[in-house]
XYZ file of C-alpha atoms in Angstrom:
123
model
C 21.915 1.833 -9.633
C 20.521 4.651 -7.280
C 18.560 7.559 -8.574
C 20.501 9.937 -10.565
C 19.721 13.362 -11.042
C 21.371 14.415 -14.658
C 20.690 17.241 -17.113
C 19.413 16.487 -20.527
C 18.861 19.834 -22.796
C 18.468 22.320 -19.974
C 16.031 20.266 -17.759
C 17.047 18.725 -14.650
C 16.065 15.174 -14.094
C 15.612 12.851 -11.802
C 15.989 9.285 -13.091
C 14.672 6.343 -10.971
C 16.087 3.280 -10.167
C 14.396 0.637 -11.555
C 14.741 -1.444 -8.435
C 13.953 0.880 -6.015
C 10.349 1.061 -3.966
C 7.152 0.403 -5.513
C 4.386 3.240 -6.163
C 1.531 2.137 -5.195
C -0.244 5.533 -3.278
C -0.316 9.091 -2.992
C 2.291 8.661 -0.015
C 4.743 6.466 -1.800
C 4.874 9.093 -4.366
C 5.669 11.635 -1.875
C 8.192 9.405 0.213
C 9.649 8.320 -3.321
C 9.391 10.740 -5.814
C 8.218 14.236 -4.643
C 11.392 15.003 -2.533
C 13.204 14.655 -6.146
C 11.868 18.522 -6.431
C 13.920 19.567 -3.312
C 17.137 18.562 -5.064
C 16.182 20.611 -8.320
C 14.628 18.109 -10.162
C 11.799 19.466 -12.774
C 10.994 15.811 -14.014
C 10.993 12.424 -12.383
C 11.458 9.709 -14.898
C 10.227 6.358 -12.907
C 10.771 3.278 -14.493
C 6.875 1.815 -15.363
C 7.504 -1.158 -12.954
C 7.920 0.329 -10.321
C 4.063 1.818 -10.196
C 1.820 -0.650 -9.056
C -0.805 -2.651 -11.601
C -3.073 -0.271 -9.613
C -1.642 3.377 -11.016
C -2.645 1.605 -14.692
C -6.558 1.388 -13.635
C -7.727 4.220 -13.556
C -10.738 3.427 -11.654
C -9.078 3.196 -8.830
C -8.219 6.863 -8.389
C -4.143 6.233 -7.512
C -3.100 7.822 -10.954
C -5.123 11.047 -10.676
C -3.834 11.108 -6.865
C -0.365 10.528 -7.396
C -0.436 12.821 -10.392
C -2.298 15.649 -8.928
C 0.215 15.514 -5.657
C 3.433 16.136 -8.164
C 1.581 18.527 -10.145
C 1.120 20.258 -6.953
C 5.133 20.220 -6.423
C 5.469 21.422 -9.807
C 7.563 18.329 -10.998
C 6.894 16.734 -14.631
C 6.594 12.880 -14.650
C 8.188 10.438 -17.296
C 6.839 6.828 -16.965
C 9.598 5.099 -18.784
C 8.980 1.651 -20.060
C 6.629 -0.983 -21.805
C 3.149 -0.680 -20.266
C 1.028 -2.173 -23.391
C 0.210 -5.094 -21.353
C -1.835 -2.000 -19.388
C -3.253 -0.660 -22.465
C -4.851 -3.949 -23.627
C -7.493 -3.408 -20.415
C -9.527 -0.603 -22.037
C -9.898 2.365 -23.994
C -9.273 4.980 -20.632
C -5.343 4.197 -20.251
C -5.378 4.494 -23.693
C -6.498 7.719 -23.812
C -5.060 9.514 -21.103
C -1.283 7.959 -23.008
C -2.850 9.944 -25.992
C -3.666 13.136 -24.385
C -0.372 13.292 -21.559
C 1.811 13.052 -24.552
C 0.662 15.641 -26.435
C 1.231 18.058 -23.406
C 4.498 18.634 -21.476
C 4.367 17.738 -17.680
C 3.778 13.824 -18.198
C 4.935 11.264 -20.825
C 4.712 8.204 -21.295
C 7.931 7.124 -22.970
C 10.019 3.676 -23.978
C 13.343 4.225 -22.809
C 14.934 6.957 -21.692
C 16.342 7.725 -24.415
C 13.080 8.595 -25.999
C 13.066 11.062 -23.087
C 16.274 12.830 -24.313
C 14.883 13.266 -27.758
C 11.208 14.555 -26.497
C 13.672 17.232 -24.135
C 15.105 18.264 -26.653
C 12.134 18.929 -28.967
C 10.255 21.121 -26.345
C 10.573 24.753 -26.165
């Protein structure tokens, strides 16, 4: 399936293919992900396999880089999919989970229909 770009409760999004290119720098999200902004996308949802192990450390910066470079395009970022294997490492993951899905521009979410339901709940 290719990346679709579909509406769900007033927000444009742009959902991922889940076999599409892996994310593993701040230049695969731009190559991958940012020009998702230029089609009128306000949230990427990216399926949690396709980010490499090393997004899920966050020790190794590529999070807060790839993060920090859609923030900067203004796009909100869904990470759809199982990652407890990732949250099993340490208490850092863990918290930044917490504290993303309290706010609005990233989530961490199951499925995508989660996503639907959080949409929809959002002013």
């Amino acid at each position: 399936m290719p990346d679709l770009l579909v509406e769900h409760h007033g927000v444009q999004v742009l959902v991922c293919d889940a076999d599409g290119a892996t994310i593993a720098t701040e230049q695969d999200a731009l190559d991958h992900l940012v020009g998702a902004a230029f089609q009128g996308a306000e949230l990427v949802a990216v399926p949690a396999g396709r980010f490499d192990d090393r997004f899920y450390d966050l020790s190794s910066g590529v999070a807060g880089a790839i993060l920090q470079k859609l923030a900067n395009y203004r796009l909100r970022l869904a990470v759809v999919g199982d990652i407890s294997h990732h949250l099993g490492t340490g208490t850092a993951l863990r918290d930044l989970v917490r504290e993303a899905n309290r706010g609005r521009d990233i989530w961490f979410v199951t499925d995508l229909d989660e996503l639907t339901t959080r949409l929809g709940s959002r002013p």
